[in-house]
mmCIF file of C-alpha atoms in Angstrom:
data_model
loop_
_atom_site.group_PDB
_atom_site.id
_atom_site.type_symbol
_atom_site.label_atom_id
_atom_site.label_comp_id
_atom_site.label_asym_id
_atom_site.label_seq_id
_atom_site.Cartn_x
_atom_site.Cartn_y
_atom_site.Cartn_z
ATOM 1 C CA MET A 1 -0.427 -21.140 -32.117
ATOM 2 C CA LEU A 2 0.675 -19.087 -29.202
ATOM 3 C CA LEU A 3 3.328 -20.584 -26.958
ATOM 4 C CA ILE A 4 2.654 -19.923 -23.349
ATOM 5 C CA GLY A 5 4.269 -20.666 -20.103
ATOM 6 C CA SER A 6 7.802 -21.214 -18.855
ATOM 7 C CA THR A 7 8.946 -21.927 -22.365
ATOM 8 C CA VAL A 8 8.488 -18.489 -23.307
ATOM 9 C CA LEU A 9 10.927 -17.343 -20.622
ATOM 10 C CA LYS A 10 13.371 -19.922 -21.504
ATOM 11 C CA TYR A 11 13.154 -18.730 -25.404
ATOM 12 C CA HIS A 12 13.646 -15.068 -24.414
ATOM 13 C CA ALA A 13 16.607 -16.220 -22.296
ATOM 14 C CA VAL A 14 15.491 -14.674 -19.129
ATOM 15 C CA SER A 15 15.404 -17.979 -17.331
ATOM 16 C CA ASN A 16 17.545 -21.097 -16.964
ATOM 17 C CA PHE A 17 14.583 -23.196 -15.462
ATOM 18 C CA VAL A 18 13.781 -26.174 -17.655
ATOM 19 C CA PRO A 19 10.093 -26.295 -18.189
ATOM 20 C CA SER A 20 8.474 -29.751 -17.421
ATOM 21 C CA ASP A 21 6.205 -29.256 -20.349
ATOM 22 C CA THR A 22 5.589 -26.920 -23.400
ATOM 23 C CA ASP A 23 2.206 -25.156 -23.350
ATOM 24 C CA PHE A 24 0.416 -23.562 -26.418
ATOM 25 C CA VAL A 25 -2.952 -21.850 -26.902
ATOM 26 C CA CYS A 26 -4.276 -22.869 -30.462
ATOM 27 C CA THR A 27 -7.080 -24.273 -32.358
ATOM 28 C CA GLN A 28 -7.976 -28.066 -32.344
ATOM 29 C CA GLU A 29 -6.766 -28.070 -35.838
ATOM 30 C CA GLU A 30 -3.395 -26.677 -34.970
ATOM 31 C CA ALA A 31 -2.903 -28.864 -32.168
ATOM 32 C CA LEU A 32 -3.284 -31.872 -34.693
ATOM 33 C CA VAL A 33 -1.048 -30.601 -37.326
ATOM 34 C CA TYR A 34 1.611 -29.934 -34.841
ATOM 35 C CA ALA A 35 1.257 -33.387 -33.304
ATOM 36 C CA GLU A 36 1.479 -35.311 -36.463
ATOM 37 C CA VAL A 37 4.567 -33.309 -37.513
ATOM 38 C CA ASN A 38 6.353 -33.814 -34.177
ATOM 39 C CA ASN A 39 5.137 -37.214 -33.619
ATOM 40 C CA ILE A 40 2.927 -36.783 -30.541
ATOM 41 C CA ALA A 41 1.110 -38.954 -29.006
ATOM 42 C CA PHE A 42 -2.300 -37.811 -27.166
ATOM 43 C CA SER A 43 -2.855 -39.120 -23.800
ATOM 44 C CA LYS A 44 -5.873 -36.798 -23.557
ATOM 45 C CA PHE A 45 -7.887 -34.933 -25.943
ATOM 46 C CA THR A 46 -11.238 -33.194 -24.989
ATOM 47 C CA ASP A 47 -13.047 -30.389 -26.446
ATOM 48 C CA THR A 48 -11.070 -27.910 -24.375
ATOM 49 C CA LYS A 49 -7.471 -29.437 -23.976
ATOM 50 C CA ALA A 50 -5.046 -31.955 -25.148
ATOM 51 C CA VAL A 51 -1.980 -33.250 -23.493
ATOM 52 C CA GLY A 52 0.655 -35.356 -25.380
ATOM 53 C CA LYS A 53 4.106 -36.694 -25.624
ATOM 54 C CA ASN A 54 6.997 -37.416 -27.552
ATOM 55 C CA ILE A 55 10.659 -38.049 -27.213
ATOM 56 C CA ALA A 56 11.161 -34.169 -26.597
ATOM 57 C CA GLY A 57 8.781 -34.251 -23.606
ATOM 58 C CA ILE A 58 5.075 -33.189 -22.878
ATOM 59 C CA PHE A 59 2.915 -30.946 -24.841
ATOM 60 C CA GLU A 60 -0.454 -29.377 -23.522
ATOM 61 C CA PHE A 61 -2.752 -27.573 -26.016
ATOM 62 C CA ASN A 62 -5.577 -25.287 -24.520
ATOM 63 C CA PHE A 63 -7.719 -24.899 -26.928
ATOM 64 C CA ILE A 64 -9.401 -21.553 -28.162
ATOM 65 C CA ASN A 65 -12.805 -21.117 -29.295
ATOM 66 C CA ASP A 66 -15.236 -17.859 -29.893
ATOM 67 C CA SER A 67 -16.792 -18.045 -26.404
ATOM 68 C CA ASP A 68 -16.536 -14.782 -24.421
ATOM 69 C CA THR A 69 -15.627 -17.073 -21.407
ATOM 70 C CA ASN A 70 -12.696 -18.732 -22.761
ATOM 71 C CA PRO A 71 -9.705 -17.026 -21.148
ATOM 72 C CA TYR A 72 -7.385 -18.768 -23.693
ATOM 73 C CA LYS A 73 -8.869 -16.801 -26.537
ATOM 74 C CA LEU A 74 -8.827 -13.889 -24.188
ATOM 75 C CA MET A 75 -5.000 -14.416 -24.071
ATOM 76 C CA TYR A 76 -4.670 -15.130 -27.690
ATOM 77 C CA ASP A 77 -6.156 -11.934 -28.879
ATOM 78 C CA ILE A 78 -4.133 -9.930 -26.553
ATOM 79 C CA ALA A 79 -0.976 -11.390 -27.760
ATOM 80 C CA MET A 80 -1.782 -11.201 -31.515
ATOM 81 C CA ASN A 81 -2.124 -7.302 -30.679
ATOM 82 C CA ASP A 82 1.178 -6.959 -28.686
ATOM 83 C CA SER A 83 3.893 -5.499 -30.907
ATOM 84 C CA PHE A 84 6.587 -7.335 -29.014
ATOM 85 C CA CYS A 85 5.192 -10.682 -30.220
ATOM 86 C CA ILE A 86 7.786 -12.800 -32.362
ATOM 87 C CA THR A 87 6.449 -15.098 -34.878
ATOM 88 C CA THR A 88 8.501 -18.042 -35.695
ATOM 89 C CA GLN A 89 8.581 -19.979 -38.789
ATOM 90 C CA GLN A 90 8.243 -23.650 -39.392
ATOM 91 C CA GLU A 91 5.818 -25.902 -40.926
ATOM 92 C CA TYR A 92 3.303 -23.877 -39.003
ATOM 93 C CA GLU A 93 3.490 -20.548 -37.435
ATOM 94 C CA ILE A 94 4.388 -20.272 -33.500
ATOM 95 C CA TYR A 95 3.972 -16.739 -31.908
ATOM 96 C CA VAL A 96 6.146 -16.004 -29.010
ATOM 97 C CA PRO A 97 4.711 -13.323 -26.726
ATOM 98 C CA SER A 98 6.676 -11.100 -24.431
ATOM 99 C CA VAL A 99 7.913 -11.635 -21.297
ATOM 100 C CA GLU A 100 5.513 -8.872 -19.830
ATOM 101 C CA PHE A 101 2.635 -10.823 -21.286
ATOM 102 C CA ILE A 102 3.873 -13.994 -19.671
ATOM 103 C CA LEU A 103 3.974 -12.235 -16.163
ATOM 104 C CA ALA A 104 0.732 -10.731 -16.748
ATOM 105 C CA VAL A 105 -0.591 -14.620 -17.379
ATOM 106 C CA LYS A 106 1.004 -15.606 -14.457
ATOM 107 C CA TYR A 107 -0.436 -12.904 -12.577
ATOM 108 C CA SER A 108 -3.995 -13.803 -13.930
ATOM 109 C CA HIS A 109 -3.944 -17.233 -12.363
ATOM 110 C CA ARG A 110 -1.984 -17.012 -9.321
ATOM 111 C CA PHE A 111 -4.922 -17.802 -7.262
ATOM 112 C CA ALA A 112 -6.367 -20.519 -9.645
ATOM 113 C CA ASP A 113 -7.066 -24.259 -8.387
ATOM 114 C CA LEU A 114 -3.385 -24.970 -8.565
ATOM 115 C CA SER A 115 -1.363 -27.683 -6.992
ATOM 116 C CA ALA A 116 1.140 -26.764 -4.278
ATOM 117 C CA ASN A 117 4.001 -27.284 -6.748
ATOM 118 C CA ASN A 118 1.992 -24.944 -9.427
ATOM 119 C CA PHE A 119 1.432 -22.290 -6.791
ATOM 120 C CA TYR A 120 4.875 -22.032 -5.372
ATOM 121 C CA LYS A 121 6.398 -22.365 -9.064
ATOM 122 C CA THR A 122 3.919 -19.316 -10.070
ATOM 123 C CA ARG A 123 4.835 -17.267 -7.206
ATOM 124 C CA GLY A 124 8.811 -18.013 -7.840
ATOM 125 C CA ASP A 125 8.489 -17.243 -11.457
ATOM 126 C CA ILE A 126 6.593 -13.659 -10.616
ATOM 127 C CA LEU A 127 8.970 -12.579 -8.073
ATOM 128 C CA TYR A 128 11.920 -13.845 -10.038
ATOM 129 C CA LEU A 129 10.811 -11.938 -13.132
ATOM 130 C CA GLU A 130 10.124 -8.560 -10.981
ATOM 131 C CA SER A 131 13.265 -8.932 -9.501
ATOM 132 C CA ILE A 132 14.923 -8.780 -12.688
ATOM 133 C CA GLY A 133 13.088 -5.344 -13.628
ATOM 134 C CA TYR A 134 9.986 -6.898 -15.628
ATOM 135 C CA SER A 135 6.591 -5.720 -15.238
ATOM 136 C CA PRO A 136 3.236 -7.226 -16.246
ATOM 137 C CA MET A 137 1.554 -6.105 -19.400
ATOM 138 C CA LYS A 138 -1.168 -3.861 -18.584
ATOM 139 C CA HIS A 139 -4.575 -4.771 -20.778
ATOM 140 C CA PRO A 140 -8.173 -4.688 -19.220
ATOM 141 C CA ASP A 141 -8.826 -7.885 -20.455
ATOM 142 C CA PHE A 142 -6.396 -9.568 -17.742
ATOM 143 C CA GLU A 143 -8.863 -8.815 -15.008
ATOM 144 C CA ARG A 144 -11.372 -10.881 -17.102
ATOM 145 C CA ILE A 145 -9.023 -13.641 -17.531
ATOM 146 C CA GLU A 146 -8.198 -13.719 -14.012
ATOM 147 C CA LYS A 147 -11.915 -13.970 -12.848
ATOM 148 C CA LEU A 148 -12.254 -16.858 -15.469
ATOM 149 C CA PHE A 149 -9.374 -18.884 -13.937
ATOM 150 C CA CYS A 150 -10.082 -17.977 -10.414
ATOM 151 C CA ASN A 151 -13.349 -19.411 -9.709
ATOM 152 C CA LYS A 152 -12.513 -19.711 -6.006
ATOM 153 C CA HIS A 153 -9.956 -18.060 -3.698
ATOM 154 C CA PRO A 154 -7.732 -20.063 -1.285
ATOM 155 C CA LYS A 155 -9.457 -20.514 2.257
ATOM 156 C CA LEU A 156 -6.797 -18.886 4.627
ATOM 157 C CA ASN A 157 -8.591 -20.233 7.945
ATOM 158 C CA VAL A 158 -7.229 -23.522 7.964
ATOM 159 C CA LYS A 159 -4.326 -25.126 9.561
ATOM 160 C CA ALA A 160 -0.785 -24.699 7.897
ATOM 161 C CA ALA A 161 -0.482 -28.467 7.474
ATOM 162 C CA ASP A 162 -3.909 -28.534 5.517
ATOM 163 C CA PHE A 163 -3.484 -25.131 3.688
ATOM 164 C CA PHE A 164 -2.434 -27.014 0.184
ATOM 165 C CA LYS A 165 -5.195 -29.832 0.713
ATOM 166 C CA GLU A 166 -7.880 -30.182 -1.864
ATOM 167 C CA THR A 167 -10.493 -30.300 0.463
ATOM 168 C CA ASP A 168 -9.262 -27.500 2.987
ATOM 169 C CA GLY A 169 -6.849 -25.328 1.141
ATOM 170 C CA PHE A 170 -8.125 -24.583 -2.380
#
C-alpha cells in the first residue's frame, strides 16, 4: 500500500495541516485487509476506488491494475523505485513516498477536474512546499500521469463568479 496526499506531508513533519482524509494507492485486496484490521466501513466500493470511514476518519483507496492508462499504477511504480520511499511495518506494509514525490503528484493533477476547494488546497500545497525549498521529483511518467488526470483544462473565458462552477469553469 502506498500512502499519498497530505498525510505524507504530515508524516514527514513538513506541514501542520490536518488532512481531511487518508489516501492510499493499493490493490483491492490490500484495501480489504486494511479495512478489516482498522474497522473501516465502506460507503463506496467500485473497481477503481473505495471510500470508507472509521473512528479515526475517512479513508480513500485508489486501486491499481495492470492498465497502462491507470495513473495510480504509474505513481505506485515510480514510488517503489524511489530510494527515499520509507516502509512502515504493521500487519501490512505501507510505503511512504518522499515529499518530492508528493509535490510531483500535486503538480500532475493541479488542473484535474477538482472542486474549487481542492484546486486552492492543491495550489496552496504546491506554493508552500516550494517556499520551504522542495522541488518536484523528476520522472518522465509524471507527464503521462498529468495527461491521464487532466482530461480537460479549465475554461478561462468565463465570468469570475462562474469560474469554479462545474458547467462553466471546469
